[in-house]
Amino acid sequence: MRCRLLLLAHEGWRISPSRNKLNVSRPTSLAFRAAFTKVGIAAVTGIRRRKRQAKVLTPDVEQNILETNLRTRPGDSSTHWSVCMLAKQLGISRAMIHRVWRRHDVQPHRVERFKISGDPRFEEKVRDVVVSHSSGKTTWVRSGSTPHHGQLLYAHKF
């Protein structure tokens, strides 16, 4: 396709007829012509050069990824870093973050945490559960102090 575009351009074909004949989009046709003008025959052979140098994963970069992930929290209200947020924060690719996490088996979304309830009656409800456990019989435990309040939690036989 690239060679044919060049041959048609050499024969004097304009962009629109040549791209229509080869079923190529206008941006692709323009980009190819610009690449040929800039780099010459390398544009035809498919040899592409990176626009910028790829970052190499050094031990320092890897350590920075792990320390940022494990010792800090995102600036927003998130509980843990996502690949995208951490990549944006550190200015490196998502693939690099993902490789480091996989290599070190880091899974921030799977960290187990326990959060104490903000319920003002939480202490009373916990006391109900503990008393029911220590009684030594089959017990239906409720989360509230009266039978019609609260929810049935479980049955347990001691």
C-alpha atoms as a printed R data frame, in Angstrom:
    type eleno elety resid chain resno       x       y       z
1   ATOM     1    CA   MET     A     1   0.000   0.000   0.000
2   ATOM     2    CA   ARG     A     2   2.800   2.420   0.869
3   ATOM     3    CA   CYS     A     3   4.674   1.717  -2.356
4   ATOM     4    CA   ARG     A     4   1.508   2.131  -4.393
5   ATOM     5    CA   LEU     A     5   0.793   5.477  -2.694
6   ATOM     6    CA   LEU     A     6   4.308   6.619  -3.602
7   ATOM     7    CA   LEU     A     7   4.005   5.450  -7.192
8   ATOM     8    CA   LEU     A     8   0.675   7.244  -7.626
9   ATOM     9    CA   ALA     A     9   2.165  10.414  -6.112
10  ATOM    10    CA   HIS     A    10   5.157  10.104  -8.473
11  ATOM    11    CA   GLU     A    11   2.770   9.755 -11.430
12  ATOM    12    CA   GLY     A    12   1.145  13.034 -10.400
13  ATOM    13    CA   TRP     A    13  -2.001  11.762  -8.705
14  ATOM    14    CA   ARG     A    14  -3.442  14.101  -6.134
15  ATOM    15    CA   ILE     A    15  -4.103  12.936  -2.572
16  ATOM    16    CA   SER     A    16  -7.877  12.383  -2.761
17  ATOM    17    CA   PRO     A    17  -7.991  10.234  -5.926
18  ATOM    18    CA   SER     A    18  -4.967   8.164  -4.867
19  ATOM    19    CA   ARG     A    19  -6.327   7.486  -1.379
20  ATOM    20    CA   ASN     A    20  -9.762   6.623  -2.776
21  ATOM    21    CA   LYS     A    21  -8.217   4.196  -5.267
22  ATOM    22    CA   LEU     A    22  -6.234   2.441  -2.509
23  ATOM    23    CA   ASN     A    23  -9.021   2.731   0.103
24  ATOM    24    CA   VAL     A    24  -6.856   4.652   2.581
25  ATOM    25    CA   SER     A    25  -8.029   7.418   4.911
26  ATOM    26    CA   ARG     A    26  -6.935  10.994   4.308
27  ATOM    27    CA   PRO     A    27  -4.967  11.243   7.604
28  ATOM    28    CA   THR     A    28  -3.099   8.015   6.786
29  ATOM    29    CA   SER     A    29  -2.272   9.212   3.286
30  ATOM    30    CA   LEU     A    30  -1.078  12.608   4.533
31  ATOM    31    CA   ALA     A    31   0.947  11.054   7.355
32  ATOM    32    CA   PHE     A    32   2.648   8.645   4.965
33  ATOM    33    CA   ARG     A    33   3.553  11.381   2.483
34  ATOM    34    CA   ALA     A    34   4.923  13.531   5.313
35  ATOM    35    CA   ALA     A    35   6.937  10.591   6.659
36  ATOM    36    CA   PHE     A    36   8.384   9.896   3.195
37  ATOM    37    CA   THR     A    37   9.336  13.536   2.785
38  ATOM    38    CA   LYS     A    38  10.982  13.546   6.216
39  ATOM    39    CA   VAL     A    39  12.793  10.170   6.410
40  ATOM    40    CA   GLY     A    40  12.829   8.937   2.833
41  ATOM    41    CA   ILE     A    41  12.693   5.245   1.911
42  ATOM    42    CA   ALA     A    42  12.572   4.159   5.589
43  ATOM    43    CA   ALA     A    43   8.917   5.263   5.527
44  ATOM    44    CA   VAL     A    44   8.219   2.665   2.810
45  ATOM    45    CA   THR     A    45  10.046  -0.212   4.458
46  ATOM    46    CA   GLY     A    46   8.089   0.160   7.664
47  ATOM    47    CA   ILE     A    47  11.055   1.030   9.826
48  ATOM    48    CA   ARG     A    48   9.627   3.272  12.470
49  ATOM    49    CA   ARG     A    49  11.472   5.339  14.981
50  ATOM    50    CA   ARG     A    50  10.149   6.158  18.418
51  ATOM    51    CA   LYS     A    51   9.152   9.752  18.938
52  ATOM    52    CA   ARG     A    52  10.797   9.658  22.355
53  ATOM    53    CA   GLN     A    53  13.137   7.347  24.133
54  ATOM    54    CA   ALA     A    54  11.447   4.582  26.132
55  ATOM    55    CA   LYS     A    55  12.020   4.679  29.870
56  ATOM    56    CA   VAL     A    56  13.998   1.755  31.210
57  ATOM    57    CA   LEU     A    57  12.873   0.007  34.365
58  ATOM    58    CA   THR     A    58  15.832   0.501  36.675
59  ATOM    59    CA   PRO     A    59  15.971  -0.752  40.276
60  ATOM    60    CA   ASP     A    60  15.552   2.857  41.457
61  ATOM    61    CA   VAL     A    61  12.382   3.326  39.401
62  ATOM    62    CA   GLU     A    62  11.061  -0.023  40.630
63  ATOM    63    CA   GLN     A    63  11.785   0.940  44.246
64  ATOM    64    CA   ASN     A    64  10.059   4.293  43.746
65  ATOM    65    CA   ILE     A    65   6.942   2.557  42.371
66  ATOM    66    CA   LEU     A    66   6.788   0.136  45.303
67  ATOM    67    CA   GLU     A    67   7.436   2.764  47.977
68  ATOM    68    CA   THR     A    68   4.902   5.197  46.553
69  ATOM    69    CA   ASN     A    69   2.329   2.435  46.314
70  ATOM    70    CA   LEU     A    70   2.882   1.014  49.794
71  ATOM    71    CA   ARG     A    71   3.675   4.141  51.822
72  ATOM    72    CA   THR     A    72   1.379   6.829  50.391
73  ATOM    73    CA   ARG     A    73  -2.256   7.259  49.454
74  ATOM    74    CA   PRO     A    74  -3.700   8.942  46.379
75  ATOM    75    CA   GLY     A    75  -4.566  12.618  46.712
76  ATOM    76    CA   ASP     A    76  -8.272  12.076  46.149
77  ATOM    77    CA   SER     A    77 -10.525  10.087  48.484
78  ATOM    78    CA   SER     A    78  -9.378   6.719  47.095
79  ATOM    79    CA   THR     A    79  -8.321   4.013  49.534
80  ATOM    80    CA   HIS     A    80  -5.541   2.635  47.323
81  ATOM    81    CA   TRP     A    81  -3.603   3.351  44.148
82  ATOM    82    CA   SER     A    82  -4.826   2.125  40.794
83  ATOM    83    CA   VAL     A    83  -2.404   1.431  37.943
84  ATOM    84    CA   CYS     A    84  -3.592   4.513  36.046
85  ATOM    85    CA   MET     A    85  -3.435   6.885  39.024
86  ATOM    86    CA   LEU     A    86   0.055   5.756  40.033
87  ATOM    87    CA   ALA     A    87   1.343   5.943  36.454
88  ATOM    88    CA   LYS     A    88   0.032   9.486  36.128
89  ATOM    89    CA   GLN     A    89   1.490  10.475  39.514
90  ATOM    90    CA   LEU     A    90   4.969   9.114  38.710
91  ATOM    91    CA   GLY     A    91   4.968  10.046  35.017
92  ATOM    92    CA   ILE     A    92   5.618   6.521  33.735
93  ATOM    93    CA   SER     A    93   3.608   4.048  31.695
94  ATOM    94    CA   ARG     A    94   0.778   1.917  33.057
95  ATOM    95    CA   ALA     A    95   2.497  -1.161  31.634
96  ATOM    96    CA   MET     A    96   5.603  -0.475  33.708
97  ATOM    97    CA   ILE     A    97   3.525  -0.113  36.905
98  ATOM    98    CA   HIS     A    98   1.658  -3.297  36.075
99  ATOM    99    CA   ARG     A    99   4.909  -5.238  35.441
100 ATOM   100    CA   VAL     A   100   6.345  -4.179  38.800
101 ATOM   101    CA   TRP     A   101   3.124  -5.044  40.641
102 ATOM   102    CA   ARG     A   102   2.985  -8.454  38.976
103 ATOM   103    CA   ARG     A   103   6.663  -9.178  39.671
104 ATOM   104    CA   HIS     A   104   6.240  -8.368  43.383
105 ATOM   105    CA   ASP     A   105   2.692  -9.741  43.687
106 ATOM   106    CA   VAL     A   106   1.317  -6.344  44.734
107 ATOM   107    CA   GLN     A   107  -2.481  -6.202  44.682
108 ATOM   108    CA   PRO     A   108  -3.570  -3.005  46.435
109 ATOM   109    CA   HIS     A   109  -7.250  -3.647  45.732
110 ATOM   110    CA   ARG     A   110  -7.043  -6.862  47.786
111 ATOM   111    CA   VAL     A   111  -5.676  -5.424  51.010
112 ATOM   112    CA   GLU     A   112  -7.889  -6.488  53.893
113 ATOM   113    CA   ARG     A   113  -8.863  -3.753  56.290
114 ATOM   114    CA   PHE     A   114 -11.269  -3.582  59.190
115 ATOM   115    CA   LYS     A   115 -13.179  -0.402  59.811
116 ATOM   116    CA   ILE     A   116 -14.991   0.176  63.085
117 ATOM   117    CA   SER     A   117 -18.590   1.185  62.597
118 ATOM   118    CA   GLY     A   118 -19.626   4.772  63.166
119 ATOM   119    CA   ASP     A   119 -22.960   3.588  64.599
120 ATOM   120    CA   PRO     A   120 -23.569   5.237  68.001
121 ATOM   121    CA   ARG     A   121 -25.035   1.938  69.277
122 ATOM   122    CA   PHE     A   122 -22.107  -0.137  68.001
123 ATOM   123    CA   GLU     A   123 -20.683  -0.873  71.456
124 ATOM   124    CA   GLU     A   124 -24.084  -2.044  72.709
125 ATOM   125    CA   LYS     A   125 -24.514  -4.326  69.688
126 ATOM   126    CA   VAL     A   126 -21.061  -5.867  70.137
127 ATOM   127    CA   ARG     A   127 -21.845  -6.479  73.819
128 ATOM   128    CA   ASP     A   128 -25.045  -8.342  72.781
129 ATOM   129    CA   VAL     A   129 -23.010 -10.611  70.509
130 ATOM   130    CA   VAL     A   130 -20.322 -11.311  73.131
131 ATOM   131    CA   VAL     A   131 -22.898 -12.098  75.862
132 ATOM   132    CA   SER     A   132 -24.736 -14.437  73.501
133 ATOM   133    CA   HIS     A   133 -21.493 -16.265  72.675
134 ATOM   134    CA   SER     A   134 -20.521 -16.728  76.295
135 ATOM   135    CA   SER     A   135 -23.912 -18.158  77.363
136 ATOM   136    CA   GLY     A   136 -23.088 -21.582  75.893
137 ATOM   137    CA   LYS     A   137 -26.410 -22.366  74.165
138 ATOM   138    CA   THR     A   138 -27.830 -22.186  70.694
139 ATOM   139    CA   THR     A   139 -28.540 -18.516  70.276
140 ATOM   140    CA   TRP     A   140 -30.074 -16.286  67.683
141 ATOM   141    CA   VAL     A   141 -28.088 -13.128  67.939
142 ATOM   142    CA   ARG     A   142 -29.627  -9.799  67.075
143 ATOM   143    CA   SER     A   143 -27.735  -6.639  66.321
144 ATOM   144    CA   GLY     A   144 -30.167  -4.520  68.396
145 ATOM   145    CA   SER     A   145 -30.997  -4.648  72.090
146 ATOM   146    CA   THR     A   146 -34.702  -5.406  71.627
147 ATOM   147    CA   PRO     A   147 -36.134  -8.244  69.512
148 ATOM   148    CA   HIS     A   148 -38.029  -5.989  67.106
149 ATOM   149    CA   HIS     A   149 -35.023  -3.729  66.482
150 ATOM   150    CA   GLY     A   150 -31.914  -4.775  64.625
151 ATOM   151    CA   GLN     A   151 -31.243  -7.657  62.306
152 ATOM   152    CA   LEU     A   152 -30.818 -11.356  62.928
153 ATOM   153    CA   LEU     A   153 -27.121 -12.131  62.481
154 ATOM   154    CA   TYR     A   154 -26.555 -15.901  62.898
155 ATOM   155    CA   ALA     A   155 -27.251 -19.000  64.946
156 ATOM   156    CA   HIS     A   156 -24.479 -20.781  66.804
157 ATOM   157    CA   LYS     A   157 -24.450 -23.816  69.090
158 ATOM   158    CA   PHE     A   158 -21.794 -24.065  71.795
